PDB file of C-alpha atoms in Angstrom:
ATOM      1  CA  MET A 258     153.218 110.401 127.328  1.00 55.00           C
ATOM      2  CA  LEU A 259     151.351 112.916 129.515  1.00 51.00           C
ATOM      3  CA  ALA A 260     154.620 114.094 131.072  1.00 60.00           C
ATOM      4  CA  ARG A 261     155.769 115.328 127.646  1.00 66.00           C
ATOM      5  CA  LYS A 262     152.680 117.506 127.127  1.00 66.00           C
ATOM      6  CA  ASN A 263     152.429 121.124 128.125  1.00 70.00           C
ATOM      7  CA  GLY A 264     150.706 120.985 131.529  1.00 67.00           C
ATOM      8  CA  ALA A 265     148.620 124.151 131.061  1.00 66.00           C
ATOM      9  CA  TYR A 266     145.574 122.092 130.079  1.00 62.00           C
ATOM     10  CA  LEU A 267     145.552 120.599 133.587  1.00 66.00           C
ATOM     11  CA  LEU A 268     144.899 124.019 135.086  1.00 70.00           C
ATOM     12  CA  GLU A 269     142.055 125.038 132.790  1.00 73.00           C
ATOM     13  CA  TYR A 270     138.387 124.238 132.980  1.00 77.00           C
ATOM     14  CA  GLY A 271     136.823 122.246 130.188  1.00 79.00           C
ATOM     15  CA  HIS A 272     133.667 123.234 128.364  1.00 83.00           C
ATOM     16  CA  ALA A 273     130.775 123.983 130.754  1.00 87.00           C
ATOM     17  CA  PHE A 274     128.562 121.436 128.942  1.00 89.00           C
ATOM     18  CA  GLY A 275     131.162 118.672 129.228  1.00 92.00           C
ATOM     19  CA  TYR A 276     133.476 116.756 126.920  1.00 92.00           C
ATOM     20  CA  LEU A 277     132.421 117.479 123.318  1.00 93.00           C
ATOM     21  CA  PRO A 278     133.308 114.066 121.798  1.00 94.00           C
ATOM     22  CA  LEU A 279     131.106 112.370 124.422  1.00 95.00           C
ATOM     23  CA  ARG A 280     128.247 114.794 123.771  1.00 95.00           C
ATOM     24  CA  GLU A 281     128.595 114.083 120.026  1.00 96.00           C
ATOM     25  CA  HIS A 282     128.466 110.352 120.720  1.00 96.00           C
ATOM     26  CA  LEU A 283     125.353 110.775 122.872  1.00 94.00           C
ATOM     27  CA  ALA A 284     123.674 112.777 120.086  1.00 95.00           C
ATOM     28  CA  LEU A 285     124.323 109.828 117.738  1.00 95.00           C
ATOM     29  CA  MET A 286     122.899 107.383 120.275  1.00 90.00           C
ATOM     30  CA  LEU A 287     119.785 109.532 120.643  1.00 89.00           C
ATOM     31  CA  ALA A 288     119.439 109.651 116.852  1.00 90.00           C
ATOM     32  CA  GLY A 289     119.345 105.844 116.939  1.00 87.00           C
ATOM     33  CA  LEU A 290     116.270 106.163 119.169  1.00 85.00           C
ATOM     34  CA  GLY A 291     114.669 108.633 116.758  1.00 86.00           C
ATOM     35  CA  ILE A 292     115.455 111.680 118.914  1.00 87.00           C
ATOM     36  CA  THR A 293     117.024 114.683 117.220  1.00 90.00           C
ATOM     37  CA  ALA A 294     119.442 116.345 119.616  1.00 90.00           C
ATOM     38  CA  HIS A 295     122.572 118.338 118.909  1.00 93.00           C
ATOM     39  CA  PRO A 296     125.702 118.261 121.098  1.00 96.00           C
ATOM     40  CA  GLY A 297     124.968 121.859 122.125  1.00 94.00           C
ATOM     41  CA  GLN A 298     121.685 120.664 123.693  1.00 93.00           C
ATOM     42  CA  ILE A 299     123.434 118.053 125.856  1.00 94.00           C
ATOM     43  CA  VAL A 300     124.939 118.813 129.270  1.00 94.00           C
ATOM     44  CA  LEU A 301     127.017 116.176 131.044  1.00 95.00           C
ATOM     45  CA  THR A 302     126.617 115.730 134.798  1.00 93.00           C
ATOM     46  CA  GLN A 303     128.028 113.407 137.431  1.00 91.00           C
ATOM     47  CA  GLY A 304     124.898 111.265 137.207  1.00 88.00           C
ATOM     48  CA  THR A 305     121.139 111.274 137.019  1.00 87.00           C
ATOM     49  CA  SER A 306     120.650 112.635 140.533  1.00 89.00           C
ATOM     50  CA  GLN A 307     122.779 115.686 139.756  1.00 93.00           C
ATOM     51  CA  ALA A 308     121.017 116.185 136.423  1.00 93.00           C
ATOM     52  CA  LEU A 309     117.583 116.044 138.045  1.00 93.00           C
ATOM     53  CA  GLU A 310     118.703 118.385 140.822  1.00 95.00           C
ATOM     54  CA  LEU A 311     119.833 120.955 138.235  1.00 94.00           C
ATOM     55  CA  VAL A 312     116.557 120.627 136.340  1.00 95.00           C
ATOM     56  CA  ILE A 313     114.541 120.983 139.557  1.00 97.00           C
ATOM     57  CA  ARG A 314     116.452 124.123 140.533  1.00 96.00           C
ATOM     58  CA  TYR A 315     116.021 125.575 137.044  1.00 96.00           C
ATOM     59  CA  LEU A 316     112.310 124.839 136.607  1.00 97.00           C
ATOM     60  CA  LEU A 317     110.858 125.174 140.113  1.00 98.00           C
ATOM     61  CA  LYS A 318     110.810 127.672 142.923  1.00 97.00           C
ATOM     62  CA  PRO A 319     109.464 127.076 146.441  1.00 97.00           C
ATOM     63  CA  GLY A 320     105.695 126.565 146.398  1.00 97.00           C
ATOM     64  CA  ASP A 321     105.525 125.374 142.772  1.00 98.00           C
ATOM     65  CA  SER A 322     103.742 122.097 142.003  1.00 98.00           C
ATOM     66  CA  ALA A 323     105.310 119.139 140.224  1.00 98.00           C
ATOM     67  CA  LEU A 324     103.658 115.970 138.937  1.00 98.00           C
ATOM     68  CA  VAL A 325     105.637 112.817 139.781  1.00 97.00           C
ATOM     69  CA  ASP A 326     105.250 109.112 139.051  1.00 96.00           C
ATOM     70  CA  ASP A 327     103.868 107.136 141.999  1.00 96.00           C
ATOM     71  CA  PRO A 328     105.724 105.029 142.903  1.00 95.00           C
ATOM     72  CA  GLY A 329     108.805 106.878 141.831  1.00 91.00           C
ATOM     73  CA  HIS A 330     112.411 107.750 142.519  1.00 85.00           C
ATOM     74  CA  TYR A 331     112.951 108.598 146.196  1.00 87.00           C
ATOM     75  CA  ASN A 332     116.111 110.625 145.506  1.00 89.00           C
ATOM     76  CA  MET A 333     114.207 112.976 143.226  1.00 90.00           C
ATOM     77  CA  PHE A 334     111.431 113.257 145.820  1.00 95.00           C
ATOM     78  CA  GLY A 335     114.051 114.428 148.329  1.00 94.00           C
ATOM     79  CA  ASN A 336     115.359 117.024 145.895  1.00 95.00           C
ATOM     80  CA  LEU A 337     111.824 118.282 145.265  1.00 97.00           C
ATOM     81  CA  ARG A 338     111.225 118.596 149.019  1.00 97.00           C
ATOM     82  CA  LEU A 339     114.493 120.519 149.432  1.00 96.00           C
ATOM     83  CA  GLN A 340     113.370 122.896 146.687  1.00 96.00           C
ATOM     84  CA  GLY A 341     110.049 123.423 148.506  1.00 97.00           C
ATOM     85  CA  ALA A 342     107.967 121.996 145.660  1.00 98.00           C
ATOM     86  CA  GLU A 343     104.548 120.428 146.182  1.00 97.00           C
ATOM     87  CA  MET A 344     104.536 116.885 144.746  1.00 98.00           C
ATOM     88  CA  LEU A 345     101.411 115.698 142.945  1.00 98.00           C
ATOM     89  CA  PRO A 346     101.610 111.881 142.676  1.00 98.00           C
ATOM     90  CA  VAL A 347     100.388 110.317 139.419  1.00 98.00           C
ATOM     91  CA  PRO A 348      99.694 106.587 139.927  1.00 97.00           C
ATOM     92  CA  ARG A 349     101.600 104.282 137.623  1.00 95.00           C
ATOM     93  CA  ASN A 350      99.624 101.602 135.748  1.00 95.00           C
ATOM     94  CA  PRO A 351     101.152  98.695 133.777  1.00 94.00           C
ATOM     95  CA  ASP A 352     100.835 100.779 130.582  1.00 93.00           C
ATOM     96  CA  GLY A 353     102.127 104.059 132.035  1.00 94.00           C
ATOM     97  CA  PRO A 354     100.766 106.892 134.167  1.00 96.00           C
ATOM     98  CA  ASP A 355      97.068 107.134 134.987  1.00 97.00           C
ATOM     99  CA  VAL A 356      96.163 109.886 132.526  1.00 97.00           C
ATOM    100  CA  ALA A 357      92.721 110.520 134.075  1.00 98.00           C
ATOM    101  CA  ILE A 358      94.340 111.325 137.426  1.00 98.00           C
ATOM    102  CA  LEU A 359      97.074 113.348 135.708  1.00 98.00           C
ATOM    103  CA  GLU A 360      94.314 115.435 134.090  1.00 97.00           C
ATOM    104  CA  LYS A 361      92.633 116.005 137.482  1.00 98.00           C
ATOM    105  CA  LEU A 362      95.938 116.985 139.108  1.00 98.00           C
ATOM    106  CA  ALA A 363      96.594 119.468 136.296  1.00 96.00           C
ATOM    107  CA  ALA A 364      94.015 121.706 138.016  1.00 95.00           C
ATOM    108  CA  HIS A 365      96.804 122.472 140.541  1.00 97.00           C
ATOM    109  CA  ARG A 366      98.724 124.145 137.688  1.00 97.00           C
ATOM    110  CA  PRO A 367     101.925 122.075 137.922  1.00 98.00           C
ATOM    111  CA  LYS A 368     104.993 123.501 136.238  1.00 98.00           C
ATOM    112  CA  VAL A 369     106.518 120.121 135.415  1.00 98.00           C
ATOM    113  CA  TYR A 370     105.913 116.384 135.229  1.00 97.00           C
ATOM    114  CA  PHE A 371     108.834 114.102 136.131  1.00 96.00           C
ATOM    115  CA  THR A 372     108.379 110.659 134.604  1.00 95.00           C
ATOM    116  CA  GLN A 373     110.157 107.628 133.208  1.00 91.00           C
ATOM    117  CA  SER A 374     108.600 106.322 129.998  1.00 88.00           C
ATOM    118  CA  VAL A 375     110.899 103.301 129.738  1.00 88.00           C
ATOM    119  CA  MET A 376     111.631 100.757 132.481  1.00 84.00           C
ATOM    120  CA  GLN A 377     110.105 102.999 135.140  1.00 83.00           C
ATOM    121  CA  ASN A 378     111.759 102.661 138.525  1.00 84.00           C
ATOM    122  CA  PRO A 379     110.534 100.769 140.571  1.00 86.00           C
ATOM    123  CA  THR A 380     107.713  99.198 138.495  1.00 86.00           C
ATOM    124  CA  GLY A 381     109.788  98.277 135.415  1.00 84.00           C
ATOM    125  CA  THR A 382     106.895  99.251 133.137  1.00 86.00           C
ATOM    126  CA  ASP A 383     107.039 101.027 129.782  1.00 88.00           C
ATOM    127  CA  MET A 384     104.657 103.779 128.739  1.00 91.00           C
ATOM    128  CA  ILE A 385     102.670 102.577 125.733  1.00 91.00           C
ATOM    129  CA  PRO A 386     102.407 104.963 122.739  1.00 90.00           C
ATOM    130  CA  ASN A 387      98.772 106.041 123.168  1.00 92.00           C
ATOM    131  CA  VAL A 388      99.366 106.865 126.865  1.00 94.00           C
ATOM    132  CA  ALA A 389     102.539 108.765 125.934  1.00 92.00           C
ATOM    133  CA  PHE A 390     100.558 110.736 123.352  1.00 93.00           C
ATOM    134  CA  LYS A 391      97.903 111.596 125.970  1.00 95.00           C
ATOM    135  CA  VAL A 392     100.621 112.740 128.405  1.00 95.00           C
ATOM    136  CA  LEU A 393     102.063 115.074 125.756  1.00 94.00           C
ATOM    137  CA  GLN A 394      98.582 116.391 124.918  1.00 95.00           C
ATOM    138  CA  ALA A 395      97.941 117.090 128.611  1.00 96.00           C
ATOM    139  CA  ALA A 396     101.295 118.882 128.904  1.00 95.00           C
ATOM    140  CA  GLU A 397     100.405 121.122 125.984  1.00 94.00           C
ATOM    141  CA  ARG A 398      96.834 121.732 127.142  1.00 96.00           C
ATOM    142  CA  HIS A 399      97.829 122.516 130.759  1.00 97.00           C
ATOM    143  CA  ASN A 400     101.158 124.200 129.959  1.00 96.00           C
ATOM    144  CA  PHE A 401     103.576 122.054 131.972  1.00 97.00           C
ATOM    145  CA  THR A 402     107.019 120.795 131.002  1.00 95.00           C
ATOM    146  CA  VAL A 403     107.672 117.060 130.821  1.00 95.00           C
ATOM    147  CA  VAL A 404     111.027 115.859 132.163  1.00 94.00           C
ATOM    148  CA  GLU A 405     111.687 112.343 130.923  1.00 90.00           C
ATOM    149  CA  ASP A 406     114.258 110.384 132.919  1.00 88.00           C
ATOM    150  CA  ASP A 407     115.638 107.619 130.675  1.00 78.00           C
ATOM    151  CA  ILE A 408     118.321 106.239 132.979  1.00 76.00           C
ATOM    152  CA  PHE A 409     117.857 102.605 131.882  1.00 74.00           C
ATOM    153  CA  CYS A 410     118.048 103.233 128.128  1.00 73.00           C
ATOM    154  CA  ASP A 411     121.095 101.023 127.626  1.00 72.00           C
ATOM    155  CA  LEU A 412     119.490  98.118 129.503  1.00 72.00           C
ATOM    156  CA  GLN A 413     116.342  97.922 127.417  1.00 67.00           C
ATOM    157  CA  VAL A 414     116.236  94.847 125.163  1.00 68.00           C
ATOM    158  CA  LYS A 415     113.475  96.034 122.835  1.00 71.00           C
ATOM    159  CA  THR A 416     113.396  99.677 121.831  1.00 72.00           C
ATOM    160  CA  THR A 417     110.145 101.457 122.624  1.00 73.00           C
ATOM    161  CA  ALA A 418     109.138 104.997 121.792  1.00 72.00           C
ATOM    162  CA  ARG A 419     110.096 107.630 124.295  1.00 74.00           C
ATOM    163  CA  LEU A 420     108.228 110.865 124.899  1.00 76.00           C
ATOM    164  CA  ALA A 421     111.203 112.669 123.377  1.00 73.00           C
ATOM    165  CA  THR A 422     110.813 110.544 120.229  1.00 75.00           C
ATOM    166  CA  LEU A 423     107.201 111.643 119.891  1.00 72.00           C
ATOM    167  CA  ASP A 424     107.675 115.356 120.520  1.00 71.00           C
ATOM    168  CA  GLN A 425     111.342 115.830 119.517  1.00 68.00           C
ATOM    169  CA  LEU A 426     112.140 117.670 122.759  1.00 60.00           C
ATOM    170  CA  THR A 427     109.543 120.410 122.235  1.00 65.00           C
ATOM    171  CA  ALA A 428     107.094 119.852 125.098  1.00 49.00           C
TER     172      ALA A 428
END
């Protein structure tokens, strides 16, 4: 079947954001979680590590501070080190990040907070709604971006609110 097609498409790049039907499908999946996202807001990568690396390069320059879950994802920590970012560890409690410590660390003027609200790796904990709300309030008050890594979305048995559900991708 492919041999009968004009082969020019094999020599051309696809859309820079990735395959549109897949991005449309992902937008529908996000809608099922209560997150409004349009295909034009979705960029496909080769995996989470590549996605986080792109975000790190976009948001941070050497010397910038970044809040991170502690414990957290070692691969991302390596990418932050390579970018020359100062990591500010936020301890992870059974109900989510320690908001009191996050507030204290905000004095360092972080540009971003990398976190997992659902099935956090390696603790497996979910961020409860009132903690998530406090995280978003802190982000607004201290002017940092929240990057929510939701790699285990498809593995979660019960659906819980994500940060992106609460703020609709605005913080």
